[in-house]
Amino acid sequence: MADLSRTTLLLRRLEAGETAATEELLPLVYDELRRLAERQMGRESPGHTLQPTALVHEAWLRLVGELGAGPSDRRQFFGLASHVMRNVLVDHARARRAAKRGGARGRESLDHAVVVYEDKVHDLVELDAALAKLAEMDEQLLRIVELRFFGGLTNREAAEVMDIPLRTLERGWSTARAWLRGSMTSP
Protein backbone atom coordinates (compact mmCIF):
# COMPACT_ATOMS: atom_id res chain seq x y z
CA MET A 1 0.00 0.00 0.00
CA ALA A 2 1.15 3.52 -0.73
CA ASP A 3 2.43 5.69 2.09
CA LEU A 4 -0.74 7.01 3.74
CA SER A 5 0.58 10.33 5.00
CA ARG A 6 2.34 11.20 1.72
CA THR A 7 -0.75 10.35 -0.39
CA THR A 8 -3.03 12.36 1.88
CA LEU A 9 -0.62 15.31 1.85
CA LEU A 10 -0.50 15.32 -1.96
CA LEU A 11 -4.29 15.07 -2.24
CA ARG A 12 -4.66 18.02 0.09
CA ARG A 13 -2.17 20.02 -1.97
CA LEU A 14 -4.26 19.23 -5.05
CA GLU A 15 -7.40 20.29 -3.21
CA ALA A 16 -5.68 23.59 -2.44
CA GLY A 17 -5.12 24.10 -6.18
CA GLU A 18 -1.51 22.97 -6.49
CA THR A 19 -1.82 20.97 -9.72
CA ALA A 20 1.89 20.10 -9.80
CA ALA A 21 1.22 17.62 -6.99
CA THR A 22 -0.29 15.20 -9.57
CA GLU A 23 3.22 14.50 -10.86
CA GLU A 24 4.25 13.33 -7.39
CA LEU A 25 1.01 11.45 -6.73
CA LEU A 26 1.01 9.14 -9.75
CA PRO A 27 4.22 7.23 -8.90
CA LEU A 28 3.00 6.88 -5.34
CA VAL A 29 -0.36 5.28 -6.24
CA TYR A 30 0.37 3.70 -9.63
CA ASP A 31 1.19 0.18 -8.39
CA GLU A 32 -2.00 0.01 -6.33
CA LEU A 33 -4.09 1.33 -9.23
CA ARG A 34 -2.49 -1.30 -11.44
CA ARG A 35 -3.40 -4.05 -8.94
CA LEU A 36 -7.00 -2.80 -8.87
CA ALA A 37 -7.11 -2.88 -12.68
CA GLU A 38 -5.56 -6.36 -12.87
CA ARG A 39 -8.12 -7.73 -10.41
CA GLN A 40 -10.94 -6.19 -12.42
CA MET A 41 -9.58 -7.33 -15.78
CA GLY A 42 -9.03 -10.83 -14.39
CA ARG A 43 -12.82 -11.24 -14.40
CA GLU A 44 -13.17 -10.16 -18.03
CA SER A 45 -13.18 -12.39 -21.11
CA PRO A 46 -9.73 -13.42 -22.39
CA GLY A 47 -10.25 -11.56 -25.69
CA HIS A 48 -10.95 -8.20 -24.03
CA THR A 49 -9.32 -5.39 -25.99
CA LEU A 50 -8.77 -3.17 -22.95
CA GLN A 51 -5.70 -4.14 -20.93
CA PRO A 52 -5.02 -3.31 -17.24
CA THR A 53 -2.39 -0.73 -18.14
CA ALA A 54 -4.79 1.02 -20.51
CA LEU A 55 -7.51 0.91 -17.84
CA VAL A 56 -5.16 2.53 -15.31
CA HIS A 57 -4.08 5.22 -17.77
CA GLU A 58 -7.63 6.05 -18.87
CA ALA A 59 -8.80 6.09 -15.25
CA TRP A 60 -5.86 8.32 -14.28
CA LEU A 61 -6.69 10.83 -17.02
CA ARG A 62 -10.25 11.02 -15.74
CA LEU A 63 -9.16 11.12 -12.10
CA VAL A 64 -6.81 14.06 -12.63
CA GLY A 65 -9.78 16.19 -13.63
CA GLU A 66 -11.59 15.34 -10.40
CA LEU A 67 -8.71 15.46 -7.92
CA GLY A 68 -8.78 19.18 -7.11
CA ALA A 69 -12.36 19.07 -5.88
CA GLY A 70 -12.49 15.42 -4.96
CA PRO A 71 -10.84 13.14 -2.44
CA SER A 72 -8.89 14.54 0.47
CA ASP A 73 -7.43 11.28 1.75
CA ARG A 74 -6.20 7.92 0.51
CA ARG A 75 -9.45 6.07 1.24
CA GLN A 76 -11.54 8.56 -0.71
CA PHE A 77 -9.02 8.52 -3.56
CA PHE A 78 -9.22 4.73 -4.06
CA GLY A 79 -13.00 4.84 -3.72
CA LEU A 80 -13.10 7.42 -6.51
CA ALA A 81 -10.59 5.37 -8.53
CA SER A 82 -12.87 2.31 -8.33
CA HIS A 83 -15.81 4.41 -9.49
CA VAL A 84 -13.82 5.88 -12.38
CA MET A 85 -12.59 2.42 -13.46
CA ARG A 86 -16.21 1.28 -13.55
CA ASN A 87 -17.07 4.21 -15.80
CA VAL A 88 -14.15 3.46 -18.12
CA LEU A 89 -15.23 -0.18 -18.48
CA VAL A 90 -18.86 0.76 -19.08
CA ASP A 91 -17.92 3.40 -21.66
CA HIS A 92 -15.70 0.83 -23.38
CA ALA A 93 -18.58 -1.68 -23.42
CA ARG A 94 -20.97 0.91 -24.84
CA ALA A 95 -18.52 1.82 -27.59
CA ARG A 96 -18.10 -1.85 -28.48
CA ARG A 97 -21.87 -2.31 -28.56
CA ALA A 98 -22.25 0.72 -30.88
CA ALA A 99 -19.49 -0.59 -33.14
CA LYS A 100 -21.14 -4.01 -33.23
CA ARG A 101 -24.38 -2.41 -34.35
CA GLY A 102 -22.70 -0.66 -37.26
CA GLY A 103 -21.69 2.61 -35.61
CA ALA A 104 -18.12 2.30 -36.85
CA ARG A 105 -18.50 0.32 -40.07
CA GLY A 106 -15.54 0.60 -42.33
CA ARG A 107 -13.33 1.88 -39.53
CA GLU A 108 -13.41 -1.24 -37.34
CA SER A 109 -9.97 -2.57 -36.53
CA LEU A 110 -9.04 -6.22 -36.92
CA ASP A 111 -8.96 -6.55 -33.13
CA HIS A 112 -12.60 -5.52 -32.91
CA ALA A 113 -13.57 -7.94 -35.65
CA VAL A 114 -12.06 -11.02 -33.99
CA VAL A 115 -12.84 -10.40 -30.32
CA VAL A 116 -15.50 -12.70 -28.91
CA TYR A 117 -16.62 -10.35 -26.17
CA GLU A 118 -20.16 -9.47 -27.20
CA ASP A 119 -22.03 -11.20 -24.37
CA LYS A 120 -19.96 -9.44 -21.74
CA VAL A 121 -20.63 -6.08 -23.40
CA HIS A 122 -24.36 -6.53 -22.92
CA ASP A 123 -23.87 -7.73 -19.35
CA LEU A 124 -21.74 -4.72 -18.40
CA VAL A 125 -24.14 -2.20 -19.94
CA GLU A 126 -27.09 -3.96 -18.27
CA LEU A 127 -25.16 -3.95 -14.98
CA ASP A 128 -24.54 -0.21 -15.31
CA ALA A 129 -28.27 0.44 -15.79
CA ALA A 130 -29.06 -1.69 -12.73
CA LEU A 131 -26.41 0.15 -10.72
CA ALA A 132 -28.01 3.48 -11.63
CA LYS A 133 -31.29 2.19 -10.13
CA LEU A 134 -29.43 0.89 -7.08
CA ALA A 135 -27.86 4.33 -6.58
CA GLU A 136 -31.33 5.86 -6.44
CA MET A 137 -32.26 3.41 -3.69
CA ASP A 138 -29.06 3.34 -1.63
CA GLU A 139 -25.80 5.15 -2.42
CA GLN A 140 -23.88 3.08 0.13
CA LEU A 141 -24.82 -0.18 -1.62
CA LEU A 142 -23.65 1.29 -4.94
CA ARG A 143 -20.33 2.26 -3.39
CA ILE A 144 -19.90 -1.25 -1.98
CA VAL A 145 -20.48 -2.76 -5.44
CA GLU A 146 -18.03 -0.32 -7.03
CA LEU A 147 -15.32 -1.14 -4.53
CA ARG A 148 -15.87 -4.91 -4.51
CA PHE A 149 -16.70 -5.58 -8.16
CA PHE A 150 -15.01 -2.79 -10.09
CA GLY A 151 -12.26 -2.03 -7.61
CA GLY A 152 -11.55 -5.68 -6.86
CA LEU A 153 -11.23 -5.02 -3.13
CA THR A 154 -11.88 -7.63 -0.48
CA ASN A 155 -14.66 -7.07 2.05
CA ARG A 156 -12.11 -5.98 4.63
CA GLU A 157 -10.39 -3.55 2.25
CA ALA A 158 -13.72 -2.07 1.10
CA ALA A 159 -14.90 -1.65 4.71
CA GLU A 160 -11.64 0.16 5.47
CA VAL A 161 -12.01 2.46 2.45
CA MET A 162 -15.61 3.27 3.39
CA ASP A 163 -14.77 3.53 7.10
CA ILE A 164 -17.63 1.22 8.10
CA PRO A 165 -17.66 -1.98 10.18
CA LEU A 166 -16.80 -5.15 8.26
CA ARG A 167 -20.13 -6.75 9.19
CA THR A 168 -22.05 -3.74 7.79
CA LEU A 169 -20.15 -4.06 4.53
CA GLU A 170 -20.77 -7.82 4.35
CA ARG A 171 -24.52 -7.30 4.82
CA GLY A 172 -24.50 -4.53 2.22
CA TRP A 173 -22.56 -6.65 -0.28
CA SER A 174 -24.99 -9.53 0.19
CA THR A 175 -28.00 -7.22 -0.20
CA ALA A 176 -26.58 -5.50 -3.29
CA ARG A 177 -25.75 -8.80 -5.01
CA ALA A 178 -29.22 -10.19 -4.33
CA TRP A 179 -30.91 -7.02 -5.56
CA LEU A 180 -28.75 -6.89 -8.70
CA ARG A 181 -29.40 -10.55 -9.50
CA GLY A 182 -33.12 -9.96 -9.21
CA SER A 183 -33.15 -6.73 -11.21
CA MET A 184 -30.95 -8.07 -14.02
CA THR A 185 -32.93 -11.29 -14.51
CA SER A 186 -36.33 -9.61 -14.44
CA PRO A 187 -37.80 -8.54 -17.80
PDB file of N, CA and C in Angstrom, residues 6-46:
ATOM      1  N   ARG A   6       1.867  10.540   2.945  1.00  0.00           N
ATOM      2  CA  ARG A   6       2.342  11.202   1.717  1.00  0.00           C
ATOM      3  C   ARG A   6       1.187  11.348   0.710  1.00  0.00           C
ATOM      4  N   THR A   7       0.392  10.299   0.536  1.00  0.00           N
ATOM      5  CA  THR A   7      -0.746  10.347  -0.385  1.00  0.00           C
ATOM      6  C   THR A   7      -1.738  11.402   0.064  1.00  0.00           C
ATOM      7  N   THR A   8      -2.074  11.398   1.342  1.00  0.00           N
ATOM      8  CA  THR A   8      -3.029  12.365   1.877  1.00  0.00           C
ATOM      9  C   THR A   8      -2.499  13.788   1.719  1.00  0.00           C
ATOM     10  N   LEU A   9      -1.232  13.992   1.989  1.00  0.00           N
ATOM     11  CA  LEU A   9      -0.620  15.315   1.846  1.00  0.00           C
ATOM     12  C   LEU A   9      -0.726  15.806   0.393  1.00  0.00           C
ATOM     13  N   LEU A  10      -0.423  14.937  -0.549  1.00  0.00           N
ATOM     14  CA  LEU A  10      -0.505  15.320  -1.960  1.00  0.00           C
ATOM     15  C   LEU A  10      -1.940  15.610  -2.383  1.00  0.00           C
ATOM     16  N   LEU A  11      -2.882  14.827  -1.909  1.00  0.00           N
ATOM     17  CA  LEU A  11      -4.292  15.071  -2.237  1.00  0.00           C
ATOM     18  C   LEU A  11      -4.750  16.409  -1.673  1.00  0.00           C
ATOM     19  N   ARG A  12      -4.280  16.733  -0.502  1.00  0.00           N
ATOM     20  CA  ARG A  12      -4.664  18.019   0.090  1.00  0.00           C
ATOM     21  C   ARG A  12      -4.017  19.184  -0.650  1.00  0.00           C
ATOM     22  N   ARG A  13      -2.800  18.976  -1.144  1.00  0.00           N
ATOM     23  CA  ARG A  13      -2.166  20.019  -1.968  1.00  0.00           C
ATOM     24  C   ARG A  13      -2.956  20.223  -3.256  1.00  0.00           C
ATOM     25  N   LEU A  14      -3.439  19.128  -3.841  1.00  0.00           N
ATOM     26  CA  LEU A  14      -4.263  19.233  -5.049  1.00  0.00           C
ATOM     27  C   LEU A  14      -5.564  19.966  -4.749  1.00  0.00           C
ATOM     28  N   GLU A  15      -6.153  19.648  -3.613  1.00  0.00           N
ATOM     29  CA  GLU A  15      -7.403  20.287  -3.207  1.00  0.00           C
ATOM     30  C   GLU A  15      -7.202  21.796  -3.035  1.00  0.00           C
ATOM     31  N   ALA A  16      -5.994  22.178  -2.627  1.00  0.00           N
ATOM     32  CA  ALA A  16      -5.677  23.592  -2.443  1.00  0.00           C
ATOM     33  C   ALA A  16      -5.329  24.271  -3.771  1.00  0.00           C
ATOM     34  N   GLY A  17      -5.364  23.498  -4.867  1.00  0.00           N
ATOM     35  CA  GLY A  17      -5.125  24.099  -6.178  1.00  0.00           C
ATOM     36  C   GLY A  17      -3.718  23.919  -6.720  1.00  0.00           C
ATOM     37  N   GLU A  18      -2.883  23.169  -6.039  1.00  0.00           N
ATOM     38  CA  GLU A  18      -1.507  22.966  -6.486  1.00  0.00           C
ATOM     39  C   GLU A  18      -1.455  21.772  -7.451  1.00  0.00           C
ATOM     40  N   THR A  19      -1.704  22.040  -8.725  1.00  0.00           N
ATOM     41  CA  THR A  19      -1.817  20.972  -9.720  1.00  0.00           C
ATOM     42  C   THR A  19      -0.516  20.207  -9.948  1.00  0.00           C
ATOM     43  N   ALA A  20       0.607  20.786  -9.626  1.00  0.00           N
ATOM     44  CA  ALA A  20       1.892  20.101  -9.802  1.00  0.00           C
ATOM     45  C   ALA A  20       1.999  18.859  -8.919  1.00  0.00           C
ATOM     46  N   ALA A  21       1.184  18.780  -7.898  1.00  0.00           N
ATOM     47  CA  ALA A  21       1.221  17.619  -6.992  1.00  0.00           C
ATOM     48  C   ALA A  21       0.807  16.335  -7.699  1.00  0.00           C
ATOM     49  N   THR A  22       0.096  16.423  -8.845  1.00  0.00           N
ATOM     50  CA  THR A  22      -0.294  15.205  -9.567  1.00  0.00           C
ATOM     51  C   THR A  22       0.926  14.432 -10.042  1.00  0.00           C
ATOM     52  N   GLU A  23       1.993  15.160 -10.394  1.00  0.00           N
ATOM     53  CA  GLU A  23       3.218  14.504 -10.857  1.00  0.00           C
ATOM     54  C   GLU A  23       3.861  13.668  -9.759  1.00  0.00           C
ATOM     55  N   GLU A  24       3.710  14.087  -8.517  1.00  0.00           N
ATOM     56  CA  GLU A  24       4.247  13.332  -7.388  1.00  0.00           C
ATOM     57  C   GLU A  24       3.297  12.212  -6.969  1.00  0.00           C
ATOM     58  N   LEU A  25       2.006  12.421  -7.180  1.00  0.00           N
ATOM     59  CA  LEU A  25       1.011  11.454  -6.726  1.00  0.00           C
ATOM     60  C   LEU A  25       1.010  10.181  -7.573  1.00  0.00           C
ATOM     61  N   LEU A  26       1.103  10.316  -8.881  1.00  0.00           N
ATOM     62  CA  LEU A  26       1.010   9.141  -9.755  1.00  0.00           C
ATOM     63  C   LEU A  26       2.003   8.043  -9.395  1.00  0.00           C
ATOM     64  N   PRO A  27       3.301   8.328  -9.260  1.00  0.00           N
ATOM     65  CA  PRO A  27       4.219   7.228  -8.905  1.00  0.00           C
ATOM     66  C   PRO A  27       3.896   6.594  -7.558  1.00  0.00           C
ATOM     67  N   LEU A  28       3.321   7.368  -6.673  1.00  0.00           N
ATOM     68  CA  LEU A  28       3.005   6.880  -5.337  1.00  0.00           C
ATOM     69  C   LEU A  28       1.831   5.907  -5.340  1.00  0.00           C
ATOM     70  N   VAL A  29       0.853   6.113  -6.236  1.00  0.00           N
ATOM     71  CA  VAL A  29      -0.355   5.285  -6.237  1.00  0.00           C
ATOM     72  C   VAL A  29      -0.445   4.343  -7.441  1.00  0.00           C
ATOM     73  N   TYR A  30       0.478   4.459  -8.388  1.00  0.00           N
ATOM     74  CA  TYR A  30       0.366   3.704  -9.633  1.00  0.00           C
ATOM     75  C   TYR A  30       0.296   2.193  -9.409  1.00  0.00           C
ATOM     76  N   ASP A  31       1.176   1.633  -8.593  1.00  0.00           N
ATOM     77  CA  ASP A  31       1.187   0.182  -8.389  1.00  0.00           C
ATOM     78  C   ASP A  31      -0.136  -0.324  -7.826  1.00  0.00           C
ATOM     79  N   GLU A  32      -0.724   0.427  -6.908  1.00  0.00           N
ATOM     80  CA  GLU A  32      -1.996   0.008  -6.332  1.00  0.00           C
ATOM     81  C   GLU A  32      -3.128   0.138  -7.355  1.00  0.00           C
ATOM     82  N   LEU A  33      -3.101   1.196  -8.158  1.00  0.00           N
ATOM     83  CA  LEU A  33      -4.091   1.333  -9.231  1.00  0.00           C
ATOM     84  C   LEU A  33      -3.954   0.181 -10.215  1.00  0.00           C
ATOM     85  N   ARG A  34      -2.745  -0.196 -10.516  1.00  0.00           N
ATOM     86  CA  ARG A  34      -2.488  -1.301 -11.442  1.00  0.00           C
ATOM     87  C   ARG A  34      -3.042  -2.608 -10.872  1.00  0.00           C
ATOM     88  N   ARG A  35      -2.855  -2.840  -9.562  1.00  0.00           N
ATOM     89  CA  ARG A  35      -3.403  -4.047  -8.936  1.00  0.00           C
ATOM     90  C   ARG A  35      -4.929  -4.050  -9.006  1.00  0.00           C
ATOM     91  N   LEU A  36      -5.539  -2.898  -8.762  1.00  0.00           N
ATOM     92  CA  LEU A  36      -7.002  -2.799  -8.873  1.00  0.00           C
ATOM     93  C   LEU A  36      -7.449  -3.153 -10.293  1.00  0.00           C
ATOM     94  N   ALA A  37      -6.760  -2.614 -11.281  1.00  0.00           N
ATOM     95  CA  ALA A  37      -7.110  -2.875 -12.681  1.00  0.00           C
ATOM     96  C   ALA A  37      -6.900  -4.340 -13.035  1.00  0.00           C
ATOM     97  N   GLU A  38      -5.820  -4.944 -12.575  1.00  0.00           N
ATOM     98  CA  GLU A  38      -5.556  -6.362 -12.869  1.00  0.00           C
ATOM     99  C   GLU A  38      -6.633  -7.252 -12.261  1.00  0.00           C
ATOM    100  N   ARG A  39      -7.054  -6.933 -11.027  1.00  0.00           N
ATOM    101  CA  ARG A  39      -8.122  -7.725 -10.407  1.00  0.00           C
ATOM    102  C   ARG A  39      -9.407  -7.613 -11.215  1.00  0.00           C
ATOM    103  N   GLN A  40      -9.723  -6.389 -11.640  1.00  0.00           N
ATOM    104  CA  GLN A  40     -10.935  -6.189 -12.421  1.00  0.00           C
ATOM    105  C   GLN A  40     -10.832  -6.891 -13.769  1.00  0.00           C
ATOM    106  N   MET A  41      -9.732  -6.747 -14.451  1.00  0.00           N
ATOM    107  CA  MET A  41      -9.579  -7.330 -15.777  1.00  0.00           C
ATOM    108  C   MET A  41      -9.469  -8.849 -15.704  1.00  0.00           C
ATOM    109  N   GLY A  42      -9.093  -9.383 -14.566  1.00  0.00           N
ATOM    110  CA  GLY A  42      -9.031 -10.831 -14.393  1.00  0.00           C
ATOM    111  C   GLY A  42     -10.395 -11.485 -14.507  1.00  0.00           C
ATOM    112  N   ARG A  43     -11.456 -10.715 -14.291  1.00  0.00           N
ATOM    113  CA  ARG A  43     -12.817 -11.238 -14.402  1.00  0.00           C
ATOM    114  C   ARG A  43     -13.386 -11.093 -15.810  1.00  0.00           C
ATOM    115  N   GLU A  44     -12.670 -10.408 -16.682  1.00  0.00           N
ATOM    116  CA  GLU A  44     -13.169 -10.160 -18.029  1.00  0.00           C
ATOM    117  C   GLU A  44     -12.815 -11.319 -18.956  1.00  0.00           C
ATOM    118  N   SER A  45     -13.446 -11.354 -20.112  1.00  0.00           N
ATOM    119  CA  SER A  45     -13.176 -12.387 -21.109  1.00  0.00           C
ATOM    120  C   SER A  45     -11.726 -12.284 -21.589  1.00  0.00           C
ATOM    121  N   PRO A  46     -11.119 -13.430 -21.960  1.00  0.00           N
ATOM    122  CA  PRO A  46      -9.727 -13.418 -22.393  1.00  0.00           C
ATOM    123  C   PRO A  46      -9.471 -12.532 -23.619  1.00  0.00           C
TER     124      PRO A  46
END
